[in-house]
Backbone as a printed PyTorch tensor [residue, N CA C, xyz], in Angstrom:
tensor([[[ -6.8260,  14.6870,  16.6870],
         [ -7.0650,  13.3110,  17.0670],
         [ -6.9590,  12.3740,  15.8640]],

        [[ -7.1330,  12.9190,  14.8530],
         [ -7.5570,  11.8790,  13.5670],
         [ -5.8190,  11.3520,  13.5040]],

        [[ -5.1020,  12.6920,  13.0960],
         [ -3.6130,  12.1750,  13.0730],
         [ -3.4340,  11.4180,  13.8050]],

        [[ -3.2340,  11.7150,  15.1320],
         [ -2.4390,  10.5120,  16.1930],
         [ -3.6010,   9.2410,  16.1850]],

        [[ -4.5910,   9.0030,  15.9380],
         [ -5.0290,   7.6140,  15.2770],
         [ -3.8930,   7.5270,  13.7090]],

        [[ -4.3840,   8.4140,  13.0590],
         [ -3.3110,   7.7770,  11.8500],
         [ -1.6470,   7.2010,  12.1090]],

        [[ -1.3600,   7.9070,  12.6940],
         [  0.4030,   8.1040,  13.3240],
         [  0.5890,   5.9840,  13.8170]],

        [[ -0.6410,   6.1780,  14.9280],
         [ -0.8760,   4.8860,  15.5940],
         [ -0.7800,   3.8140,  14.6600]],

        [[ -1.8180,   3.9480,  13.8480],
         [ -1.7490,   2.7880,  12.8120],
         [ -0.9040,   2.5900,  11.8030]],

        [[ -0.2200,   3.5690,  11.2850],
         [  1.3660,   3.7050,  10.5690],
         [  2.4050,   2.9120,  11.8630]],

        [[  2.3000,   3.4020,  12.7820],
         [  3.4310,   2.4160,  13.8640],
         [  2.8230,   0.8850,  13.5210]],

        [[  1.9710,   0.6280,  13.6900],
         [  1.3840,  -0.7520,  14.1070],
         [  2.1070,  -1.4920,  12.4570]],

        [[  1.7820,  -0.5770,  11.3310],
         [  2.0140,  -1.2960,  10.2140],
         [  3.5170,  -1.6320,   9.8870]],

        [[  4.4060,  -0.2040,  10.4110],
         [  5.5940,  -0.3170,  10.1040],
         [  6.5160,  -1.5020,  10.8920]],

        [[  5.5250,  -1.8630,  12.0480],
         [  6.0210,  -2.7060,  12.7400],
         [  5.8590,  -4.0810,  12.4040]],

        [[  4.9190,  -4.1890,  11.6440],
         [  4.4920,  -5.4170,  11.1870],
         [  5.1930,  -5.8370,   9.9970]],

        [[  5.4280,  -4.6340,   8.8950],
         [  6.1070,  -4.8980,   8.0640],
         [  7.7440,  -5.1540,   7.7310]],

        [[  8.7160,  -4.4780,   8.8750],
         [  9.5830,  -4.3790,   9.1960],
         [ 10.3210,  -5.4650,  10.2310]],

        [[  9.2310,  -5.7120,  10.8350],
         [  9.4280,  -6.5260,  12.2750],
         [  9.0750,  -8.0080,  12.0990]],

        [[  7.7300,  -8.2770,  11.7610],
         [  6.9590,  -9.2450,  11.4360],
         [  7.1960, -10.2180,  10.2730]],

        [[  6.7380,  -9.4120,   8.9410],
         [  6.6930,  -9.8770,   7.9050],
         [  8.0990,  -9.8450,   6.6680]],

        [[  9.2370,  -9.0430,   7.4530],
         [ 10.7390,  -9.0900,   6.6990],
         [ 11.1520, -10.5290,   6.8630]],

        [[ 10.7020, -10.8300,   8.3340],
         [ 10.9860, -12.4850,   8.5570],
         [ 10.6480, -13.2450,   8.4440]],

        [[  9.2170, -13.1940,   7.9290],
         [  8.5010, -14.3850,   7.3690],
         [  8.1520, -13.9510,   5.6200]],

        [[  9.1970, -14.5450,   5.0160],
         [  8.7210, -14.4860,   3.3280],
         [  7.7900, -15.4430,   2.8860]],

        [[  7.3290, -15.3590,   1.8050],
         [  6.5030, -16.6690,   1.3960],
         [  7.1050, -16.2250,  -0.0210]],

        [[  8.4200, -17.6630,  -0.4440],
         [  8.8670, -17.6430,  -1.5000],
         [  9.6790, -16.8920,  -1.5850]],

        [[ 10.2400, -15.7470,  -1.0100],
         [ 11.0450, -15.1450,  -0.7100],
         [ 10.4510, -13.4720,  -1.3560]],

        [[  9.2970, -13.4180,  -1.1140],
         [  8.4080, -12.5920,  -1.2400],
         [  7.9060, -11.6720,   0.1570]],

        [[  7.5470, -10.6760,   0.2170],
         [  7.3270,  -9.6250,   1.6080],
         [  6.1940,  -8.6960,   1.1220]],

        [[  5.2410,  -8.6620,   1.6870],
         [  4.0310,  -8.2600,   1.3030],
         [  4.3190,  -6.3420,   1.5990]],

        [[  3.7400,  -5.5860,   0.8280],
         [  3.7430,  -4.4380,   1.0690],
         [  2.3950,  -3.1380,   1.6050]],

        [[  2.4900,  -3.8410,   3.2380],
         [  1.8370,  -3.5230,   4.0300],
         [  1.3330,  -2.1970,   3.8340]],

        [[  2.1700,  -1.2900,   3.7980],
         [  2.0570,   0.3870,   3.3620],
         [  0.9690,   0.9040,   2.4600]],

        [[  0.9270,   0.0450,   1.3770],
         [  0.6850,   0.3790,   0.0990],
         [ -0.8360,  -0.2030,   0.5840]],

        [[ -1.2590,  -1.3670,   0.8830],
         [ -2.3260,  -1.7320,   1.5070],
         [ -3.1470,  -0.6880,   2.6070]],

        [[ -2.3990,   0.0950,   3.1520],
         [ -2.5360,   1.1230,   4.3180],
         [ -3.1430,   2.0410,   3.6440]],

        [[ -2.2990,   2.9230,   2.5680],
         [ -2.6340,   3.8540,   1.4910],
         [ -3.9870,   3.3270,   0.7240]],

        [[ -3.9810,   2.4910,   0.2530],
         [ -5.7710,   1.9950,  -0.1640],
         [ -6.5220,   2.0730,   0.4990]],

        [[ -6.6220,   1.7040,   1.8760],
         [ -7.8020,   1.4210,   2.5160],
         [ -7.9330,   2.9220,   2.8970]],

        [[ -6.9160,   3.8520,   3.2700],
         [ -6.9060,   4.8780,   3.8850],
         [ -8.1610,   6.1900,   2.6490]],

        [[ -7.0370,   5.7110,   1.5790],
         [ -7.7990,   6.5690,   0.4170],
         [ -9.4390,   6.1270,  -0.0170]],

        [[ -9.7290,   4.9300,   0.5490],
         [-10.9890,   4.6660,   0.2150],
         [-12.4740,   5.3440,   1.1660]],

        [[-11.6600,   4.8860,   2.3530],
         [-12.3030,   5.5190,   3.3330],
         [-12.0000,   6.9910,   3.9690]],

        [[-11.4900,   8.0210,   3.6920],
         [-11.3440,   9.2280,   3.9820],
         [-11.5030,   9.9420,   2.4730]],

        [[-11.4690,  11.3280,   2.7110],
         [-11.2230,  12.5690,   2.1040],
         [ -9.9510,  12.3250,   1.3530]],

        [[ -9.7810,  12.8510,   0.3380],
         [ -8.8320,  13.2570,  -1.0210],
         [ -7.7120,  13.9610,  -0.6080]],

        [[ -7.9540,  14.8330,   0.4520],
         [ -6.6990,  16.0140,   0.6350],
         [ -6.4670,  15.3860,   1.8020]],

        [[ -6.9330,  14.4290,   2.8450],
         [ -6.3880,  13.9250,   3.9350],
         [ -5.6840,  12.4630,   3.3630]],

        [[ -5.8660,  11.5300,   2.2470],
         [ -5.5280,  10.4470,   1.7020],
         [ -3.7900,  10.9410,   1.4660]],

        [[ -4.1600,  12.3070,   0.2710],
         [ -2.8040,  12.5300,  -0.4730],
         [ -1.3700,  12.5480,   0.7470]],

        [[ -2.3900,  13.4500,   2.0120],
         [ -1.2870,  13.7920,   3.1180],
         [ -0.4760,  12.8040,   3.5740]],

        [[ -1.3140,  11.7720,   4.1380],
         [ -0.9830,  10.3900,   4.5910],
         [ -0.2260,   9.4370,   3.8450]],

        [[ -0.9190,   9.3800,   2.4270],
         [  0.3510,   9.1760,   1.2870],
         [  1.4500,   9.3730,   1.4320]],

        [[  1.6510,  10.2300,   0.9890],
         [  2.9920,  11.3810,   0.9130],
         [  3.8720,  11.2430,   2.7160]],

        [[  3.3420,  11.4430,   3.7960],
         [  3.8210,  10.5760,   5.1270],
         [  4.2810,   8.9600,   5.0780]],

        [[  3.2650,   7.6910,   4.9230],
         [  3.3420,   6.6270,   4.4370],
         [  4.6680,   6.6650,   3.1320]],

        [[  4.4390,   7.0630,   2.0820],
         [  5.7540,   6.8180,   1.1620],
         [  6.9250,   7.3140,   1.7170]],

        [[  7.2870,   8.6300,   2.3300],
         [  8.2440,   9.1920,   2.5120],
         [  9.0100,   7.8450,   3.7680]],

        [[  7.9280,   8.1760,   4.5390],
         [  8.5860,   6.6570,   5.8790],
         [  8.9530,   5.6250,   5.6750]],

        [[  8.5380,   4.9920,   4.3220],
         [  8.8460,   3.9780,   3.7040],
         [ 10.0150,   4.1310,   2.8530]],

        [[ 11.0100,   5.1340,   2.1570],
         [ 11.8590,   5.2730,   1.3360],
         [ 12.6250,   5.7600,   2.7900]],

        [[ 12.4110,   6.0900,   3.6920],
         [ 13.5730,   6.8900,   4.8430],
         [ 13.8630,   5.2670,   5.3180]],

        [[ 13.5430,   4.1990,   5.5080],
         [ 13.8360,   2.8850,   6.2400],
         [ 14.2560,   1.8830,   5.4500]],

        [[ 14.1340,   2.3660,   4.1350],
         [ 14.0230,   0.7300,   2.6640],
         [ 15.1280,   1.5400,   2.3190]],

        [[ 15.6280,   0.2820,   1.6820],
         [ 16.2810,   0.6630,   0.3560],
         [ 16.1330,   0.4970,  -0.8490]],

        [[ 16.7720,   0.7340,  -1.7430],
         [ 16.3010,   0.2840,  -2.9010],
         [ 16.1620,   1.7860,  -3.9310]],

        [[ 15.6700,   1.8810,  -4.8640],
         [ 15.4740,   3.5680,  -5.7820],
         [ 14.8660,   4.5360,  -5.3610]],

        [[ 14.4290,   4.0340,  -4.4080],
         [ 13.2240,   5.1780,  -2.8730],
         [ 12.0780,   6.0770,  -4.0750]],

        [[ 10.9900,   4.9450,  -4.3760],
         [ 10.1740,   5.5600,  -5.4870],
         [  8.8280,   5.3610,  -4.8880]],

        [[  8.7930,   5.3190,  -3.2760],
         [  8.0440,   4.6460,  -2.5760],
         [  6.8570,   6.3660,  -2.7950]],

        [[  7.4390,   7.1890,  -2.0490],
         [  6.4980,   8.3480,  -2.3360],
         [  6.0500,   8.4340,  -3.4130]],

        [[  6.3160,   8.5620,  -4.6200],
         [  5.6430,   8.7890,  -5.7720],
         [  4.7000,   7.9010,  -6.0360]],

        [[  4.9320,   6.3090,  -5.6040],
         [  4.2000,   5.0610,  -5.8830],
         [  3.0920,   5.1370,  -5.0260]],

        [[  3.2070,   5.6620,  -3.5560],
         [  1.9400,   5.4980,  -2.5180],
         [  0.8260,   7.3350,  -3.2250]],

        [[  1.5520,   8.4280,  -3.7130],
         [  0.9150,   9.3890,  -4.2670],
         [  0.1200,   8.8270,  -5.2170]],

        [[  0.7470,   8.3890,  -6.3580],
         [  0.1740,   7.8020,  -7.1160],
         [ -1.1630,   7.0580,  -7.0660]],

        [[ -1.2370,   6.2830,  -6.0040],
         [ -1.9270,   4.8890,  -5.4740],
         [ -3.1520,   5.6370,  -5.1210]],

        [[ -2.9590,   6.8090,  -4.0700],
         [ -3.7220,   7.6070,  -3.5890],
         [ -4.7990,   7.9820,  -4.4220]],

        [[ -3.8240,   8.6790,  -5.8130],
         [ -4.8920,   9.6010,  -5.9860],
         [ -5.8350,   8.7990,  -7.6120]],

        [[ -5.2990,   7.4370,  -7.2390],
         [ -6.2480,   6.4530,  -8.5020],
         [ -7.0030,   5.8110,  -7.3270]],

        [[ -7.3340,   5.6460,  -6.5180],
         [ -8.0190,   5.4600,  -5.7580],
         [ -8.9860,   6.0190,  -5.1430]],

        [[ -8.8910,   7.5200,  -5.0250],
         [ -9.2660,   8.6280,  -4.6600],
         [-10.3370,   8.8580,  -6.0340]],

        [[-10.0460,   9.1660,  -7.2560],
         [-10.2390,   9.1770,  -8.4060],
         [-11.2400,   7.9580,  -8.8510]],

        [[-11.3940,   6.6380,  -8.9640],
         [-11.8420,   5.7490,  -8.8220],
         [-13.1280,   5.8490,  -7.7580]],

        [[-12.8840,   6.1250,  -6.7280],
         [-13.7510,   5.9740,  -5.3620],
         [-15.1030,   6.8320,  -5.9100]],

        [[-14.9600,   8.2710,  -6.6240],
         [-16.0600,   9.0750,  -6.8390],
         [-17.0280,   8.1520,  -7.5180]],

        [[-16.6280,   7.5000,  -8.6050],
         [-17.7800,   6.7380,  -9.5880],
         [-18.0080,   5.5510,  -9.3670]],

        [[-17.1140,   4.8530,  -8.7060],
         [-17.2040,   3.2350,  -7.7550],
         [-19.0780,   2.8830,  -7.3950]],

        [[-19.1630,   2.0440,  -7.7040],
         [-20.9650,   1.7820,  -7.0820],
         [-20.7320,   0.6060,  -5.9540]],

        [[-19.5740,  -0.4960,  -6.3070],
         [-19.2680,  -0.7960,  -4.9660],
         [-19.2620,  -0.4900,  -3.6600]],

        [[-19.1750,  -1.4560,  -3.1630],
         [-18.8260,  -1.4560,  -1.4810],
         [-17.1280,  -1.2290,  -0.9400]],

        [[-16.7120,  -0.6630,  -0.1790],
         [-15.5340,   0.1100,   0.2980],
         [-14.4430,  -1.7360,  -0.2150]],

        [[-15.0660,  -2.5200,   0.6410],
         [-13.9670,  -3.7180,   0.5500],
         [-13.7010,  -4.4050,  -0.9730]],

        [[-14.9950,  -4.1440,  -1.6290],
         [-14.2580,  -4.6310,  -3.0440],
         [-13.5420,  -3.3990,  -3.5010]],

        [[-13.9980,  -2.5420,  -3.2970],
         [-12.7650,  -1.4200,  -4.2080],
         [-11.2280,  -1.3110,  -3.6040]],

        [[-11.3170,  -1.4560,  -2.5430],
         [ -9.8110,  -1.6960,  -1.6960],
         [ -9.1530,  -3.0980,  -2.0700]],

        [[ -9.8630,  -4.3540,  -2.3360],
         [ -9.3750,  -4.9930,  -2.7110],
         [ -8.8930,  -5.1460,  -4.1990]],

        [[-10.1520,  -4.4550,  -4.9920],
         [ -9.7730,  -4.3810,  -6.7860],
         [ -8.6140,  -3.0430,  -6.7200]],

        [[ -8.2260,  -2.5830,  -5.8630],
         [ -7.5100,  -1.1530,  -6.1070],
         [ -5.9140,  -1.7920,  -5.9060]],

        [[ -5.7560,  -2.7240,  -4.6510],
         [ -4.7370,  -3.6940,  -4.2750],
         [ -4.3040,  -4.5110,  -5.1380]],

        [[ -5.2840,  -5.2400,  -6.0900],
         [ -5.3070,  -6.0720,  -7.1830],
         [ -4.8070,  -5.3750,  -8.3620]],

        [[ -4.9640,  -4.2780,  -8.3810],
         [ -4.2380,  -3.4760,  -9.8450],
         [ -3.2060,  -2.8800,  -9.4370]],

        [[ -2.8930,  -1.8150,  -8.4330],
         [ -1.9630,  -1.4360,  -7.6110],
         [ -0.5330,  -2.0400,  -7.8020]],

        [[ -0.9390,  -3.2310,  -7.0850],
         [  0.6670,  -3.9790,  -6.6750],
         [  1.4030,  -4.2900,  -7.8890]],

        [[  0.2760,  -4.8040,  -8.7940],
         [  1.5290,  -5.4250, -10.3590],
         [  2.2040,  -4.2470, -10.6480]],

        [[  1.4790,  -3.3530, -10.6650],
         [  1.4570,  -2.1750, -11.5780],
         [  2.9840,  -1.0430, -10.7490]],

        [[  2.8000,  -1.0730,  -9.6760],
         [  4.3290,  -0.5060,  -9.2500],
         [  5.0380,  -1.5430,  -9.1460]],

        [[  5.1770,  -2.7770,  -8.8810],
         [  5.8350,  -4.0290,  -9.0450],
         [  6.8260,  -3.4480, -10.8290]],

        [[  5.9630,  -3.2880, -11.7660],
         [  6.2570,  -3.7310, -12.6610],
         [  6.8420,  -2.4860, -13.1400]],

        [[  6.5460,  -1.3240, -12.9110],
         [  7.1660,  -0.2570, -13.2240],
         [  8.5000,   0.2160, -12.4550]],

        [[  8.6820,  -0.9400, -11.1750],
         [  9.6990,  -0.9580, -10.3880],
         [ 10.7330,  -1.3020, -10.9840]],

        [[ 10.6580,  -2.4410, -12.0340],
         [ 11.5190,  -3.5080, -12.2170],
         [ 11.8710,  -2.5650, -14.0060]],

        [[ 10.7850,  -1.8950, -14.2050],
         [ 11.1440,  -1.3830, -15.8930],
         [ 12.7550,  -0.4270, -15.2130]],

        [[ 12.3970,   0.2090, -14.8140],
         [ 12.9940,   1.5180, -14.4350],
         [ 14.8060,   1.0350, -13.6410]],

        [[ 14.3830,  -0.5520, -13.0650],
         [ 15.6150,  -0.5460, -12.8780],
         [ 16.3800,  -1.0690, -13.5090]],

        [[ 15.8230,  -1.7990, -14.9030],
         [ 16.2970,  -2.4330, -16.1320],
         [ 16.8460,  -1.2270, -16.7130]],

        [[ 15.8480,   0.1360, -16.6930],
         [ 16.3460,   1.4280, -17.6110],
         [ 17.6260,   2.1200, -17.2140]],

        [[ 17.7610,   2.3810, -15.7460],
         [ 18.0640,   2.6820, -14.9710],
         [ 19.4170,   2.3350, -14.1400]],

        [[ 19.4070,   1.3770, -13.5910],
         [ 20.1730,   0.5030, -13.0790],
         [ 21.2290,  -0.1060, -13.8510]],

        [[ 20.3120,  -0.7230, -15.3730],
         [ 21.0860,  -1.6260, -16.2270],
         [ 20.8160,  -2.8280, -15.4210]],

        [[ 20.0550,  -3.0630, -14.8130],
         [ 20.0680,  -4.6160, -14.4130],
         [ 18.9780,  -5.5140, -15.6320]],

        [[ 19.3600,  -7.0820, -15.6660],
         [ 18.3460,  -7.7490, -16.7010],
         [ 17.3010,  -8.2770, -15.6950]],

        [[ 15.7920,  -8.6440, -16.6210],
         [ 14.7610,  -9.0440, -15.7870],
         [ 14.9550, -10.5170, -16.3160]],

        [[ 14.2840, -11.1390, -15.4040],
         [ 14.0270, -12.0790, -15.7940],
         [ 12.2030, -12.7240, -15.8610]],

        [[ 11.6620, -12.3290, -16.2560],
         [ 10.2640, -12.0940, -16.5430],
         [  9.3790, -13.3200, -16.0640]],

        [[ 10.0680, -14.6660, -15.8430],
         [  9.0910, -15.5620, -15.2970],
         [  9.2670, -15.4120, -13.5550]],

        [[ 10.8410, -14.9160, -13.4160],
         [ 10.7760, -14.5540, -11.6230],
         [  9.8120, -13.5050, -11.6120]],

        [[ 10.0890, -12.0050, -12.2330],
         [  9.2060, -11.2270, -11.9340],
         [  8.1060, -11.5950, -12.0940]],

        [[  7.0200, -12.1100, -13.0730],
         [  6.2760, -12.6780, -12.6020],
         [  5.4540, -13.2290, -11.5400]],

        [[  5.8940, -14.1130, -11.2520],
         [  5.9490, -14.8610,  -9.7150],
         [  5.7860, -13.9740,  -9.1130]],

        [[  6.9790, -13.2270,  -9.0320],
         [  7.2500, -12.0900,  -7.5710],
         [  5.4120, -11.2560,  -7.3070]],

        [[  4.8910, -10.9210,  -8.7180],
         [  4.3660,  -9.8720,  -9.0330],
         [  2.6270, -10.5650,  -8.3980]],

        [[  2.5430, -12.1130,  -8.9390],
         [  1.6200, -12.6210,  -8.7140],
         [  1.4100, -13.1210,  -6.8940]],

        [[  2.6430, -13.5230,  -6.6560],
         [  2.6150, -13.4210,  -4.7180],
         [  3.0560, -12.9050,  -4.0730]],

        [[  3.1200, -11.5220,  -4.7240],
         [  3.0300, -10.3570,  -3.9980],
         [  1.3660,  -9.3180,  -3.8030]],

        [[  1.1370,  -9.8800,  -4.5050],
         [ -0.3380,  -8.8880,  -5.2750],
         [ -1.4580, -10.3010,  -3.9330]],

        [[ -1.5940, -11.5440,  -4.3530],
         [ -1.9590, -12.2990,  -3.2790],
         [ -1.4460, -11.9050,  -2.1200]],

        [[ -0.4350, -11.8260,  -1.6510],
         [  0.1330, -11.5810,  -0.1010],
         [ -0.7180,  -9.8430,   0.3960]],

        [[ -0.3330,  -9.2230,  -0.6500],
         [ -0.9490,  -7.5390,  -0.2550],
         [ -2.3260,  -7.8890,  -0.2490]],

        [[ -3.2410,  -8.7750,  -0.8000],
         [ -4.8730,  -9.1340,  -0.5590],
         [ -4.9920,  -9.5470,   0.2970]],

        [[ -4.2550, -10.3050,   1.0820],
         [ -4.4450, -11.2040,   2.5760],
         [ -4.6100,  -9.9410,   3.6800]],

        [[ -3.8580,  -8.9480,   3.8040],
         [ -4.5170,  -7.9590,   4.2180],
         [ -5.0080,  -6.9700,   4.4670]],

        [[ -6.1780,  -6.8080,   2.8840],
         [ -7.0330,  -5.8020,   2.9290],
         [ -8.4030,  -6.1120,   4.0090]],

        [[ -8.8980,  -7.4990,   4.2920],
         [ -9.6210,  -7.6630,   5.4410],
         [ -8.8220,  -7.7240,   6.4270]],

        [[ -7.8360,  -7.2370,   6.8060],
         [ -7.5360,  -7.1070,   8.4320],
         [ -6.8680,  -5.3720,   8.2700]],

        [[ -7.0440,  -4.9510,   7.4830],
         [ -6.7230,  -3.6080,   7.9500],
         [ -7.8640,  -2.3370,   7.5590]],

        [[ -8.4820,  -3.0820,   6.3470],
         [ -9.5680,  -1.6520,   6.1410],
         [-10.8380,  -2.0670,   6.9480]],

        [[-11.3740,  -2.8060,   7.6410],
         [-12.0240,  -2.6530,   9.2510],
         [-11.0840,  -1.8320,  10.2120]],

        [[ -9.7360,  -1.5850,  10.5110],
         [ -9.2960,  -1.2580,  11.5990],
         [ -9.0960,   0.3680,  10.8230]],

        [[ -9.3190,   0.8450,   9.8250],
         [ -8.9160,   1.8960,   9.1310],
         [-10.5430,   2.5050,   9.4640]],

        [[-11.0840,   1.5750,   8.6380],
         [-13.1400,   2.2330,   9.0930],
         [-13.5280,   2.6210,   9.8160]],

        [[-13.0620,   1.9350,  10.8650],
         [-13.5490,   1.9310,  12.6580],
         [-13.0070,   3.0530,  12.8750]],

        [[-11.7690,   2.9810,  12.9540],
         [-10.9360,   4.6270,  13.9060],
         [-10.9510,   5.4080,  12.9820]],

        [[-12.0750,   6.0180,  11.6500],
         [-11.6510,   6.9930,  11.1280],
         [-13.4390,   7.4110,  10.6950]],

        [[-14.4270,   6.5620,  11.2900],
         [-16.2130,   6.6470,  10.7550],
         [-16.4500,   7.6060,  11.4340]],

        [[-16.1230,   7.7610,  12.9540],
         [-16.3930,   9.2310,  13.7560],
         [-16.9940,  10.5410,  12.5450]],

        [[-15.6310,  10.5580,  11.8710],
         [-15.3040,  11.6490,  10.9820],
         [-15.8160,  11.8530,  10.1040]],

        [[-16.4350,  10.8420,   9.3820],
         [-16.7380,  10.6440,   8.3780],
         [-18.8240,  10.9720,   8.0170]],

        [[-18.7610,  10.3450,   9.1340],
         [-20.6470,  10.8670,   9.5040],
         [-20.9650,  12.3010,   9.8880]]])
């Protein structure tokens, strides 16, 4: 049961992110719903059920995007500093999902853009990235309150 709640709410997101929010940019910016999914998920569940969902979440996300498909390693990653973080946290679930979102996004944002400078050979231009990095990181905060309540709810059963 836990999966097909998880499965459910991966549809709902992929739909939102794909469907919803590809068409509405702000600035020509697209919030990365997934990665928001993977936080709240890792905050509120188990370590070996976070990594799974991760590793599902990234893979689904590099099978539909394009781009260097570094999405799995980035949502693993995310997971398990979150996961890691969560043990010694004295906070409450919503500030750590939100401070985890808040470090998160620059941070593969920015290792996105090294790698395709290294990589690619493409040049940055450091005041766009910037920007990109700063309303993108705002856009991924807009919704950590509308998804880690809907993550809490269908997953507290389990958890008590």
């Amino acid at each position: 049961m836990r999966w097909i709640k998880f499965l459910l709410l991966l549809l709902l997101v992929i739909v939102l992110q794909t469907v919803v929010f590809s068409r509405l940019p702000f600035f020509n910016v697209t919030p990365d719903i997934m990665l928001v999914l993977v936080v709240c998920y890792a905050v509120v569940e188990q370590t070996e059920m976070a990594f799974a969902a991760a590793a599902l979440v990234g893979l689904v996300q590099d099978i539909m995007g394009s781009g260097i498909y570094l999405n799995t390693v980035s949502k693993l990653l995310a997971a398990s500093v979150v996961s890691t973080v969560r043990e010694s946290f004295l906070g409450e679930e919503f500030s750590l999902s939100a401070l985890m979102v808040a470090v998160l996004t620059p941070s593969i944002l920015l290792v996105e853009a090294v790698l395709l400078y290294s990589v690619a050979d493409r040049s940055i231009d450091w005041m766009i990235l910037a920007g990109r990095i700063a309303l993108t990181t705002v856009y991924n905060l807009l919704f950590v309150p509308l998804l880690l309540p809907l993550v809490d709810r269908a997953f507290k059963e389990q958890r008590s």
